[in-house]
């Protein structure tokens, strides 16, 4: 029987373990943290009013069909709006899955011409998505020939989405500045700057709006719990609190791992569910591949709020700044943005909040690679104060409702997610070449990489697709 060692019990690692165990492989998973789930973090805060439960990682499920084979019984609730967009002029646009209804909402906001603009963009985005799905997202990247094939498809995508960047596509297609601002935001889904991100990323809003946005009752961290239960049922051994120090090789192929305590664990196949930079810098030093990972994605600054009382907040609300470019200049220039976009998740779920209360997960973009020293005394708290002031200025003043707050900086995200510098998606998707993430096959036979930092990219659905690709290759 083929033996497999999986490094990391994130979604990619656990999903791959489930698939391989179901196919008859003997699988052991080593996770350095005390809990599984990786970036599907959970924070439980007991208070006198009751218990708050926060998702500290992803808060939205898209492409729900990619979960079907690993978690066929996963409970999902569709969101409408998927995202509430609050623009600097005070206007609001709620996105939804029905394209005709969404176009009607755009027309109500900005007129029939703006709705026609969006329909034209939507048709183009559908073609980009179809090409991406058939030729890139569901296929392996294993050799230089595959790189050439995918590069050819990327040129196809550039032809479908003219304009070298997502920003250029928006300016050439959408007359209303609010719609252009909304489109720009999707570059940050891959940790990129819309002024440098390829126009082919228009596939991201198409995927979200075509397939809908979904929530897991009780919080998305339950996905990690469900994957763990499924893996154990299939006979997978999962060892938490057990770090891997290195990947072992013999005769030019992976042959197991060495744990932090020096124990060597042999295996026929090794799957690394860790950031590609960590793999190629620490676990199996590979300078050539490491050099290609220098363009790191955005990080995040998070404020968790326990609030007295309840409001009519949408599950997801984006509060846009007056000067979006100033925010990108700051965060990609290694500075703190004075007037950032503020993304709020407020789950309308009694299982994650005490009665009569709300829990808000508040996220702003932050500079990658630890460019800002968040250990300076008072800096993080002062910035959290600034974010609450901005929310008040943008019509969401909760300062007198705060029961508690907790702040997480990019330095905290480093420890939580294992991503160096607190990056969200590993390498940023800048330029057409930025769409080609590190391949799923490692530099030696018998080693495979899975997760958001490798092909086909970051986010829950992409991680599930990377798992399917890796399991099929093995």
Coordinates of C-alpha atoms in Angstrom, one line a residue:
X1 CA 0.0 0.0 0.0
X2 CA 1.3 3.5 -0.9
X3 CA 2.2 5.5 2.2
X4 CA 1.7 9.3 2.1
X5 CA 2.8 11.9 4.6
X6 CA 1.0 15.3 4.4
X7 CA 2.7 18.3 6.0
X8 CA 0.0 20.6 7.3
X9 CA -3.6 20.1 8.2
X10 CA -5.1 23.1 6.4
X11 CA -8.0 22.7 4.0
X12 CA -5.6 21.6 1.2
X13 CA -3.8 19.0 3.3
X14 CA -6.9 17.5 4.8
X15 CA -8.9 17.4 1.5
X16 CA -5.9 15.7 -0.1
X17 CA -5.7 13.2 2.7
X18 CA -9.4 12.5 2.4
X19 CA -9.2 11.9 -1.4
X20 CA -6.1 9.7 -1.1
X21 CA -7.5 7.7 1.8
X22 CA -10.7 7.1 -0.1
X23 CA -8.5 5.8 -2.9
X24 CA -6.8 3.2 -0.6
X25 CA -3.6 5.1 0.4
X26 CA -2.3 5.0 4.0
X27 CA -2.0 8.7 5.0
X28 CA -0.5 10.5 8.0
X29 CA -0.9 14.2 8.5
X30 CA 1.5 16.3 10.6
X31 CA 0.3 19.7 11.8
X32 CA 2.5 22.0 13.8
X33 CA -0.4 23.9 15.4
X34 CA -2.6 22.5 18.1
X35 CA -5.7 22.5 15.8
X36 CA -6.4 21.7 12.2
X37 CA -7.8 24.1 9.6
X38 CA -4.8 26.3 8.7
X39 CA -6.1 29.7 7.7
X40 CA -9.7 28.6 8.7
X41 CA -9.0 30.0 12.1
X42 CA -11.4 30.3 14.9
X43 CA -11.3 32.5 18.0
X44 CA -13.8 31.9 20.9
X45 CA -14.2 34.8 23.3
X46 CA -16.2 34.2 26.5
X47 CA -17.8 37.3 28.0
X48 CA -20.4 38.0 30.7
X49 CA -23.0 38.3 28.0
X50 CA -22.1 35.0 26.5
X51 CA -19.7 33.5 23.9
X52 CA -18.5 35.1 20.7
X53 CA -17.1 32.9 18.0
X54 CA -15.1 34.5 15.2
X55 CA -13.8 33.1 11.9
X56 CA -10.4 34.6 11.7
X57 CA -9.8 33.4 8.1
X58 CA -12.1 33.1 5.1
X59 CA -15.7 34.2 5.7
X60 CA -17.3 33.3 2.4
X61 CA -17.7 30.1 0.3
X62 CA -17.8 30.4 -3.4
X63 CA -17.9 27.6 -6.0
X64 CA -19.8 25.4 -3.6
X65 CA -19.8 22.5 -6.0
X66 CA -16.0 22.0 -5.5
X67 CA -16.7 20.7 -2.0
X68 CA -19.1 18.0 -3.2
X69 CA -16.7 15.0 -3.3
X70 CA -14.9 15.7 0.0
X71 CA -17.7 17.1 2.1
X72 CA -21.0 16.0 0.4
X73 CA -23.1 16.8 3.5
X74 CA -21.6 20.3 4.1
X75 CA -24.5 22.7 5.1
X76 CA -24.4 26.0 3.3
X77 CA -26.7 29.1 3.4
X78 CA -26.8 31.4 0.4
X79 CA -26.2 35.1 1.1
X80 CA -28.1 38.0 -0.5
X81 CA -26.5 40.4 -0.6
X82 CA -23.2 38.6 -1.3
X83 CA -21.5 41.9 -0.5
X84 CA -22.9 45.3 0.4
X85 CA -20.7 48.0 -1.2
X86 CA -20.8 51.4 0.5
X87 CA -19.1 54.1 -1.7
X88 CA -17.5 57.3 -0.6
X89 CA -20.5 59.4 -1.8
X90 CA -22.8 57.4 0.6
X91 CA -24.5 55.3 -2.1
X92 CA -24.9 51.6 -1.6
X93 CA -24.9 48.6 -4.0
X94 CA -25.8 45.1 -2.9
X95 CA -24.4 42.3 -5.1
X96 CA -26.4 39.1 -5.8
X97 CA -26.3 35.9 -7.8
X98 CA -29.1 36.7 -10.2
X99 CA -27.5 38.7 -13.0
X100 CA -30.7 40.3 -14.1
X101 CA -31.5 41.5 -10.5
X102 CA -27.9 42.7 -10.1
X103 CA -28.1 44.7 -13.3
X104 CA -31.4 46.2 -12.1
X105 CA -29.7 47.2 -8.9
X106 CA -26.9 48.9 -10.8
X107 CA -29.5 50.7 -13.0
X108 CA -31.2 52.0 -9.8
X109 CA -27.8 53.2 -8.5
X110 CA -26.2 54.7 -11.6
X111 CA -28.7 54.5 -14.5
X112 CA -29.4 52.2 -17.4
X113 CA -26.1 53.1 -19.2
X114 CA -24.2 51.8 -16.2
X115 CA -26.2 48.6 -16.2
X116 CA -25.5 48.1 -19.9
X117 CA -21.8 48.6 -19.2
X118 CA -21.9 45.9 -16.6
X119 CA -23.7 43.5 -18.9
X120 CA -21.0 43.9 -21.5
X121 CA -18.3 43.3 -18.9
X122 CA -20.3 40.3 -17.6
X123 CA -20.3 38.7 -21.0
X124 CA -16.6 39.2 -21.3
X125 CA -16.0 37.9 -17.8
X126 CA -18.0 34.8 -18.6
X127 CA -15.6 34.0 -21.5
X128 CA -12.6 34.5 -19.3
X129 CA -14.1 32.3 -16.6
X130 CA -14.9 29.5 -19.1
X131 CA -11.4 29.6 -20.5
X132 CA -9.9 29.7 -17.0
X133 CA -12.0 26.8 -15.7
X134 CA -11.4 24.5 -18.6
X135 CA -7.8 25.1 -19.3
X136 CA -6.1 26.4 -16.1
X137 CA -7.9 26.0 -12.8
X138 CA -8.8 22.3 -13.2
X139 CA -5.6 21.1 -14.9
X140 CA -2.1 20.4 -13.4
X141 CA 1.0 22.5 -14.0
X142 CA 3.7 19.9 -14.1
X143 CA 6.4 20.7 -16.7
X144 CA 7.7 23.5 -18.9
X145 CA 5.3 22.2 -21.6
X146 CA 2.4 22.9 -19.3
X147 CA 3.8 26.4 -18.6
X148 CA 3.9 27.0 -22.3
X149 CA 0.3 25.7 -22.8
X150 CA -0.9 27.8 -19.9
X151 CA 0.9 30.9 -21.1
X152 CA -0.9 30.4 -24.5
X153 CA -4.2 30.3 -22.7
X154 CA -3.2 33.5 -20.7
X155 CA -2.7 35.2 -24.0
X156 CA -6.2 34.1 -24.9
X157 CA -7.5 35.6 -21.7
X158 CA -5.7 38.8 -22.5
X159 CA -7.5 38.9 -25.8
X160 CA -10.8 38.3 -24.2
X161 CA -10.1 40.8 -21.4
X162 CA -8.3 43.7 -23.3
X163 CA -6.4 46.1 -21.2
X164 CA -3.2 44.9 -19.6
X165 CA -4.6 45.3 -16.1
X166 CA -7.8 44.9 -14.2
X167 CA -7.8 48.6 -13.7
X168 CA -7.4 49.1 -17.5
X169 CA -10.3 46.8 -18.2
X170 CA -12.5 48.7 -15.8
X171 CA -11.7 52.1 -17.3
X172 CA -12.2 50.8 -20.8
X173 CA -15.6 49.2 -20.0
X174 CA -17.3 50.9 -17.0
X175 CA -18.2 54.6 -17.1
X176 CA -19.4 54.8 -13.5
X177 CA -16.4 55.3 -11.1
X178 CA -18.2 53.3 -8.4
X179 CA -18.4 50.2 -10.6
X180 CA -14.7 50.6 -11.4
X181 CA -13.9 50.8 -7.7
X182 CA -15.9 47.7 -7.1
X183 CA -14.1 45.8 -9.9
X184 CA -10.7 47.0 -8.6
X185 CA -11.4 45.4 -5.2
X186 CA -11.4 41.9 -6.7
X187 CA -7.6 42.2 -7.3
X188 CA -7.2 42.2 -3.6
X189 CA -8.8 38.7 -3.5
X190 CA -5.5 37.5 -4.9
X191 CA -3.4 39.9 -2.8
X192 CA -2.7 42.1 -5.8
X193 CA -2.8 45.8 -6.9
X194 CA -5.5 46.3 -9.6
X195 CA -3.1 48.7 -11.4
X196 CA -0.7 45.8 -11.9
X197 CA -3.0 42.7 -11.7
X198 CA -3.9 41.1 -15.1
X199 CA -7.3 41.9 -16.6
X200 CA -7.9 38.1 -16.6
X201 CA -8.7 38.4 -12.9
X202 CA -12.2 39.6 -14.0
X203 CA -12.9 35.8 -13.6
X204 CA -13.0 36.3 -9.8
X205 CA -16.1 38.5 -9.7
X206 CA -17.7 36.3 -12.3
X207 CA -17.1 33.2 -10.2
X208 CA -18.4 34.9 -7.0
X209 CA -21.5 36.4 -8.7
X210 CA -22.4 33.5 -11.0
X211 CA -22.1 30.8 -8.3
X212 CA -23.1 32.9 -5.4
X213 CA -21.7 33.6 -1.9
X214 CA -22.4 31.1 0.8
X215 CA -22.0 30.8 4.6
X216 CA -21.5 27.8 6.9
X217 CA -23.9 28.0 9.9
X218 CA -21.7 28.1 13.0
X219 CA -18.8 29.6 11.0
X220 CA -16.5 28.5 8.2
X221 CA -14.0 27.0 10.7
X222 CA -16.5 24.1 10.8
X223 CA -15.2 23.1 7.4
X224 CA -11.9 22.2 9.0
X225 CA -13.7 20.2 11.7
X226 CA -15.7 18.4 9.0
X227 CA -12.7 17.5 6.9
X228 CA -10.9 16.2 10.0
X229 CA -13.9 14.0 10.9
X230 CA -14.1 12.7 7.3
X231 CA -10.3 12.0 7.3
X232 CA -10.4 10.1 10.5
X233 CA -13.4 8.1 9.4
X234 CA -11.3 7.0 6.4
X235 CA -8.4 5.9 8.5
X236 CA -6.1 8.9 8.2
X237 CA -3.8 9.5 11.1
X238 CA -3.7 13.2 12.1
X239 CA -1.0 14.4 14.5
X240 CA -1.4 18.0 15.7
X241 CA 1.3 19.8 17.6
X242 CA 3.9 18.0 15.5
X243 CA 6.2 20.2 13.3
X244 CA 8.1 18.9 10.3
X245 CA 11.7 20.2 10.1
X246 CA 12.5 18.9 6.7
X247 CA 11.6 16.8 3.6
X248 CA 13.9 13.8 3.2
X249 CA 15.2 12.7 -0.2
X250 CA 17.1 9.6 -1.4
X251 CA 18.1 8.6 -4.9
X252 CA 16.7 11.9 -6.2
X253 CA 13.2 11.6 -4.9
X254 CA 11.2 12.4 -1.7
X255 CA 11.2 9.5 0.7
X256 CA 9.7 11.0 3.9
X257 CA 10.1 13.7 6.4
X258 CA 12.1 14.6 9.5
X259 CA 10.1 15.9 12.5
X260 CA 11.3 18.7 14.7
X261 CA 12.3 16.2 17.4
X262 CA 14.5 14.4 14.9
X263 CA 12.2 11.5 14.2
X264 CA 12.3 10.3 10.6
X265 CA 9.1 9.2 9.0
X266 CA 9.4 7.3 5.7
X267 CA 6.9 7.7 3.0
X268 CA 6.4 6.9 -0.7
X269 CA 4.9 10.3 -1.3
X270 CA 5.1 13.6 0.5
X271 CA 2.4 16.3 0.2
X272 CA 3.3 19.8 1.5
X273 CA 0.3 21.9 2.5
X274 CA 2.5 24.8 3.5
X275 CA 3.4 28.2 1.9
X276 CA 5.6 27.5 -1.1
X277 CA 8.2 30.0 0.2
X278 CA 8.4 28.0 3.5
X279 CA 8.8 24.7 1.5
X280 CA 11.6 26.0 -0.8
X281 CA 13.4 28.0 1.9
X282 CA 13.2 25.7 4.9
X283 CA 11.8 22.2 4.2
X284 CA 13.6 21.5 1.0
X285 CA 15.9 24.4 0.0
X286 CA 15.5 25.1 -3.7
X287 CA 17.0 28.6 -4.5
X288 CA 15.8 28.6 -8.1
X289 CA 12.1 28.1 -7.2
X290 CA 12.4 30.4 -4.1
X291 CA 13.6 33.3 -6.2
X292 CA 10.4 33.3 -8.2
X293 CA 8.3 34.0 -5.0
X294 CA 9.6 37.4 -4.2
X295 CA 6.5 39.4 -5.1
X296 CA 4.5 38.8 -1.9
X297 CA 0.8 39.5 -1.6
X298 CA -1.1 41.8 0.7
X299 CA -1.3 41.1 4.4
X300 CA -4.2 42.0 6.6
X301 CA -4.8 44.0 9.8
X302 CA -7.8 42.7 11.7
X303 CA -9.9 44.1 14.5
X304 CA -12.4 41.7 16.2
X305 CA -15.3 43.4 17.8
X306 CA -17.9 42.2 20.3
X307 CA -20.8 44.6 20.1
X308 CA -23.8 45.3 22.3
X309 CA -27.1 45.4 20.4
X310 CA -27.8 44.4 16.8
X311 CA -28.1 46.2 13.5
X312 CA -29.3 45.5 10.0
X313 CA -25.7 44.9 8.7
X314 CA -25.2 42.7 5.8
X315 CA -23.0 39.6 6.2
X316 CA -20.3 41.3 4.2
X317 CA -19.9 45.1 3.8
X318 CA -17.1 46.9 2.1
X319 CA -16.6 50.6 3.0
X320 CA -14.6 52.2 0.3
X321 CA -12.2 55.2 0.8
X322 CA -12.3 58.4 -1.2
X323 CA -8.9 57.8 -2.7
X324 CA -8.4 54.1 -3.5
X325 CA -5.0 54.7 -5.2
X326 CA -3.6 56.3 -2.1
X327 CA -4.4 53.1 -0.2
X328 CA -2.6 51.0 -2.8
X329 CA 0.3 53.3 -2.9
X330 CA 0.7 53.0 0.8
X331 CA 0.3 49.2 1.3
X332 CA 2.3 48.2 -1.7
X333 CA 4.9 50.9 -0.7
X334 CA 5.3 49.3 2.7
X335 CA 3.4 51.9 4.7
X336 CA 0.2 52.1 6.8
X337 CA -2.8 53.4 4.8
X338 CA -4.3 56.4 6.5
X339 CA -7.7 56.0 4.8
X340 CA -8.1 52.3 3.8
X341 CA -11.0 50.2 2.5
X342 CA -12.7 48.6 5.5
X343 CA -14.2 45.1 5.1
X344 CA -16.7 44.1 7.7
X345 CA -18.1 40.6 8.3
X346 CA -21.1 40.4 10.6
X347 CA -22.6 36.9 10.5
X348 CA -26.3 36.9 11.3
X349 CA -25.9 33.6 13.1
X350 CA -27.0 33.1 16.7
X351 CA -24.5 30.2 17.0
X352 CA -21.6 32.7 16.9
X353 CA -22.9 35.5 19.1
X354 CA -24.7 36.0 22.4
X355 CA -28.3 37.0 22.2
X356 CA -28.7 40.7 21.5
X357 CA -25.1 41.1 20.4
X358 CA -23.0 41.2 17.2
X359 CA -19.6 40.0 16.4
X360 CA -17.7 41.9 13.7
X361 CA -14.6 40.8 11.9
X362 CA -13.0 44.0 10.5
X363 CA -10.3 43.7 8.0
X364 CA -8.1 46.3 6.2
X365 CA -5.3 45.7 3.7
X366 CA -1.8 45.9 5.1
X367 CA 1.7 46.0 3.6
X368 CA 3.2 42.6 2.8
X369 CA 6.4 40.9 4.0
X370 CA 6.4 42.6 7.4
X371 CA 7.3 46.0 5.9
X372 CA 5.6 47.8 8.8
X373 CA 6.9 47.2 12.4
X374 CA 3.8 46.4 14.2
X375 CA 5.7 45.8 17.5
X376 CA 6.1 49.5 18.0
X377 CA 4.3 50.2 21.3
X378 CA 0.8 51.6 20.7
X379 CA 0.9 51.4 16.9
X380 CA -1.6 48.6 16.5
X381 CA -4.1 50.0 19.0
X382 CA -3.8 53.5 17.5
X383 CA -4.6 52.1 14.0
X384 CA -7.5 50.1 15.4
X385 CA -8.9 53.4 16.8
X386 CA -8.4 55.0 13.4
X387 CA -10.4 52.2 11.7
X388 CA -13.3 52.6 14.2
X389 CA -13.2 56.3 13.5
X390 CA -13.3 55.7 9.7
X391 CA -16.3 53.4 10.2
X392 CA -18.1 56.1 12.1
X393 CA -17.3 58.6 9.3
X394 CA -18.7 56.1 6.8
X395 CA -22.0 55.6 8.6
X396 CA -21.2 52.6 10.8
X397 CA -20.4 54.1 14.2
X398 CA -20.1 51.3 16.7
X399 CA -17.7 53.0 19.2
X400 CA -20.3 53.2 22.0
X401 CA -21.3 49.6 21.5
X402 CA -18.0 47.9 21.9
X403 CA -18.0 45.2 24.6
X404 CA -14.5 44.1 23.7
X405 CA -12.0 44.2 20.9
X406 CA -9.0 42.2 19.9
X407 CA -6.4 43.3 17.3
X408 CA -4.4 41.0 15.0
X409 CA -1.6 42.5 13.0
X410 CA 0.3 40.9 10.0
X411 CA 2.9 39.6 12.5
X412 CA 0.1 37.7 14.3
X413 CA -1.1 36.3 11.0
X414 CA 2.4 34.9 10.4
X415 CA 2.0 32.7 13.4
X416 CA -1.7 31.9 12.8
X417 CA -1.4 30.9 9.1
X418 CA 2.2 30.0 8.8
X419 CA 2.6 32.5 5.9
X420 CA 5.8 34.5 6.1
X421 CA 5.1 38.1 6.7
X422 CA 1.4 37.6 7.2
X423 CA 0.7 37.4 3.5
X424 CA -2.8 36.3 2.6
X425 CA -2.2 34.4 -0.7
X426 CA 1.5 33.9 -0.9
X427 CA 2.8 35.3 -4.2
X428 CA 0.8 38.3 -5.6
X429 CA -0.9 37.9 -9.0
X430 CA 0.9 40.8 -10.8
X431 CA 1.2 40.6 -14.6
X432 CA 0.0 37.6 -16.7
X433 CA 2.9 35.6 -15.3
X434 CA 1.6 36.2 -11.8
X435 CA -1.3 33.9 -12.7
X436 CA 1.1 31.0 -13.0
X437 CA 1.6 30.0 -9.4
X438 CA 4.3 27.5 -8.3
X439 CA 3.4 24.0 -9.7
X440 CA 1.9 21.3 -7.7
X441 CA 4.8 18.9 -8.4
X442 CA 7.8 19.6 -6.3
X443 CA 11.4 19.8 -7.5
X444 CA 12.0 16.1 -6.8
X445 CA 9.7 13.1 -7.8
X446 CA 7.4 12.1 -5.0
X447 CA 6.9 15.6 -3.6
X448 CA 3.7 17.5 -4.3
X449 CA 2.5 21.0 -3.1
X450 CA -1.1 21.9 -2.3
X451 CA -2.7 25.0 -1.0
X452 CA -3.3 28.7 -1.7
X453 CA 0.3 29.6 -2.5
X454 CA 0.5 27.1 -5.4
X455 CA -1.4 26.4 -8.6
X456 CA -4.2 27.3 -9.2
X457 CA -4.2 30.0 -6.4
X458 CA -5.6 31.3 -3.2
X459 CA -9.1 31.1 -1.6
X460 CA -11.1 28.1 -0.5
X461 CA -12.3 26.9 -3.9
X462 CA -8.9 27.2 -5.5
X463 CA -7.4 25.2 -2.6
X464 CA -10.0 22.5 -3.1
X465 CA -9.1 22.4 -6.8
X466 CA -5.4 22.2 -6.0
X467 CA -6.2 19.2 -3.8
X468 CA -8.1 17.5 -6.6
X469 CA -5.2 18.1 -9.0
X470 CA -2.6 16.7 -6.5
X471 CA -4.7 13.7 -5.5
X472 CA -5.3 12.8 -9.2
X473 CA -1.5 13.0 -9.9
X474 CA -0.6 10.8 -7.0

